[in-house]
Amino acid sequence: MKRTPDALIRAPTDLSNYLSCRHLFALDLRAARGELRKPVRGDPFIEDLRERGLAHERAYLERLSSQGLRIAGAGTALTVETTVAAMRDGVDAIYQGALAHGAWSGRADFLLKVNAPSNLGAWSYEACDTKLARETKAGTILQLCVYSYLLERIQGARPVHMHVVTPGTDFTPETHRVDDYGAYFRLLERSIEDFLADPVATYPEMVPHCDYCSWWTRCEQRRRDDDHLCYVAGISSTQIKTLRERGIDTLATLAALDDIPEPSRGSREALVRVRTQARAQLRGRESRAPYHELKPPFDARHGLALLPEPTPDDIFLDFEGDHFVEHGVQEYLLGYVTRGADGRPVYTPLWATTLAEERAAFECFLDLATQTRARNPAAHVYHFAPYEPAALKRLMGRFATREIELDALLRGRAFVDLHAVVKRALIASVERYSIKDLEPFFGYARAQDLREASMSRRIVENAIEAGDFGGLPDGHRRIVESYNREDCESALRLRDWLENLRTEALALGNDLPRPALGSGEASEEISELDQELRRLRDRLLEGIPIEPTERSPEQQARFVLAHMMEFHRREDKAAWWEYFRLRDLEQHELADERRALQGLRFEAVLEARKAPLQRYAFPPQEIDARDGDGVYDAEGVKVGTVEAVNLAERTIDIKKTAKTADEHPHAVFFHNRVPSDTLRKSLMRLGEAVIANGFQYRTPWRAAIELL
C-alpha cells in the first residue's frame, strides 16, 4: 500500500467517518490538509459520553493491572517506536499503543499478548477496544480490522482474533475472528484509498452521526439553504432516493407535486403521505403560523377515537432516566401530574438515588395507579411516546415486584400514548412529532431553558452514579424537576387540545367512538398462577438485602432463584405485549418494524392445497422473520406460518390457513411464543424445596443448587 502524501488515514476517526458519512470524511480530509479549520462543538451530552467512555477504558485497565500483568503505556503516551519496542519486549498488554503502516495509522485501546508465534518471538498481539455500546457496531469491527492489519504488518503474523469489551459483561471480551471480516475490510480499504486519490463530490446527507458531529452547523446550513427533503417529517432515506430519481429534491418541489408515480421501491401510498406532510410544512412556513389538518377517514381507528373520556383522576406521567448505568439507578426521577381539588395541575416528583429508592418510587406509582383505577375504572395514565410503559416494564422485571398490578393496568388499556394519538389524528407543520415541537399548537410555553436542563440532567446523573447526590447544588435538582414537571404539564395540555379537536370534528358530523374500557382482570387460572409465583418469590426473598454488595453468597443464590420464579411468566407477557404493540400500529408504520412487512404483493401458489403454500414479494425492508413464525394481518388475525424467506429475492413463503387461502394481506407482522409450562413448573418445585430445606445438596436438586 502506498503512503498518501497529504494525510494519513486514522482509525477509528477517519474509518468511522467514511462509514457514517463520506461528506464528513471529505471535510476531515480537507481539515487535515489545512484547507479548513475543524470546528469545536461544545455539547454536555457529547462530553458526558466521552467521559463515560474514558472511565470504562480506565476501569478495564485497572482490571488488567489487578491481574498482575505487565502493562506498557499506562503512565506515558506511546509513540509508534515505543509501541513496537514494547511488543518486542513481550509485555502482557499495551495501553493506547500507536500503530502505523503506509497510509494507515491508529491508536488501539489495548493490545493483548497471545501465545501465537510471530517475528517478535513465541508470542504476538491482538487488538482489543472498549466501547460503551451494548451491541457491537459495524464501525467497531472495521476499526479493529484496521488495528489487526497494522499488527500484521508489524509482527509478521495476522492476528486470529480481535476483541471488544462492553459494559455489563464483567470485562469479559467479546471475541471476533479477523478473517470473518477480512474481505469486506479489503474492499473498504480500496474504496477509501481511491477516494483519497480522487475525491468525488459529496453532500451532507442527514445521518445518525449528525447528532455528535463537529461539522453539524456547517452541514445544517447547507441543507437548509437547499430546502432538503430530510426535513419532511417521517420521510425515509429510501423515499428521498426514490424522489430524487424523479427530479424531486426539495420540500417545496415535493409539496407542489400533483401526480405521485408508482415507485420501484416501497408503496405509492407512502409517498402520498410524505407529500401531504410536505404540503402542511410548506403552508406553515409560508403563513409563519402553526398549521394542522385532521386525517380522514373518521372511524374507530382514527387517532381521536383512541382518546378515552377525560376524568378528574387522570394521571400524566414522565420519566427521567440514565441508561448508560450498568447496575445502579436507571430511572432516577418519576414525575406525574394530577388535578387537585380546585382542578389545577399538581406535580409530584419521586426521586431515586439508590436501588431501594428506585424500587420504592416504582411501587409507589403502581400503587397509586392501581388504587386510582379501582376507585375510578375510567381513569387513565397519559404519556407521550412508548418510553413510560417500557420503563415500567423494565422496573417490574428488574425488581420482580408489582407484576400482577402492572399486568392488570396493561391488560385494562390504562396507558394512553398521546404520540400515537397525534400521529393517527392529524398532520402538522412540524419537522418532528415531538411534544416540544407540538407545543405551539396548544399554546404551552416552557419557562425552563432546555439547554440548561440538559446540562443539569447530566450533572445529576453523574452525581447519582458517583453516590454524591447529597453534595449536589440544589439548583440542578430544581432545574431537572422543572423540566420533568413541564413535560407532564405539556402532556396534559396536549390531551386537552386533542379533546377540543375531537369536539370540533364531532360538530362537523363525524363519528368518533370512545375506546371500550378494559377490565384488566386475568382469567382465574392465570390469576391463581400469579399468586402462587408471587408467594414463592416473596418467601425466597425474606431477609435478602436489596443492595447486591450486602448479600452473602447464599443470599445472592436465593435472590437469583426468587427472580427466576416469575421469569417465564414475564417472558410470556413480553411476547404478548409485543403482539399487541404491532397489532395496534398503522399499516404504513409496519415498514419500520423488523418483525413486520408492509407492501406485500402476491406472486404465486407453490402448493395448491386446502391450506396452500403461497409466495409473496416485498419491497426493500429490514426483516426478522423465522421459519415457523406465525403471520398475522394488520388486525391481528392469523393468516398462516412462515415457511421460508429469501432475502436476496425479497420473497416470503407463507403456509396459509384454510380460512385465509384466498386472502392476500398488504401488511403483516410476525409473532411466536415458545411454551414454557414444563420449565416453569420445574423451577417452582425447586423454589419449594429451597424454602423448605435451604441449599442442602440432595436429590434431585444438587446440580441446580450448585449452579446457583
mmCIF file of C-alpha atoms in Angstrom, residues 52 134 167 321-332 355 398 461-462 464-465:
data_model
loop_
_atom_site.group_PDB
_atom_site.id
_atom_site.type_symbol
_atom_site.label_atom_id
_atom_site.label_comp_id
_atom_site.label_asym_id
_atom_site.label_seq_id
_atom_site.Cartn_x
_atom_site.Cartn_y
_atom_site.Cartn_z
ATOM 1 C CA ARG A 52 -18.062 7.664 30.313
ATOM 2 C CA ARG A 134 -24.055 -2.746 24.448
ATOM 3 C CA PRO A 167 -20.296 -2.564 29.798
ATOM 4 C CA GLY A 321 -33.554 8.086 33.116
ATOM 5 C CA ASP A 322 -29.889 7.277 32.578
ATOM 6 C CA HIS A 323 -29.348 4.086 30.609
ATOM 7 C CA PHE A 324 -25.592 4.135 30.433
ATOM 8 C CA VAL A 325 -25.623 2.978 34.052
ATOM 9 C CA GLU A 326 -24.812 -0.721 34.332
ATOM 10 C CA HIS A 327 -26.001 -1.754 37.776
ATOM 11 C CA GLY A 328 -27.136 1.415 39.532
ATOM 12 C CA VAL A 329 -30.197 3.634 39.351
ATOM 13 C CA GLN A 330 -31.579 3.942 35.832
ATOM 14 C CA GLU A 331 -34.918 5.763 36.287
ATOM 15 C CA TYR A 332 -33.883 8.453 38.749
ATOM 16 C CA LEU A 355 -31.815 0.977 44.054
ATOM 17 C CA ARG A 398 -35.612 -5.562 37.464
ATOM 18 C CA GLU A 461 -26.875 11.628 36.598
ATOM 19 C CA ASN A 462 -23.145 11.766 37.265
ATOM 20 C CA ILE A 464 -26.161 9.762 41.399
ATOM 21 C CA GLU A 465 -23.747 7.339 39.718
#
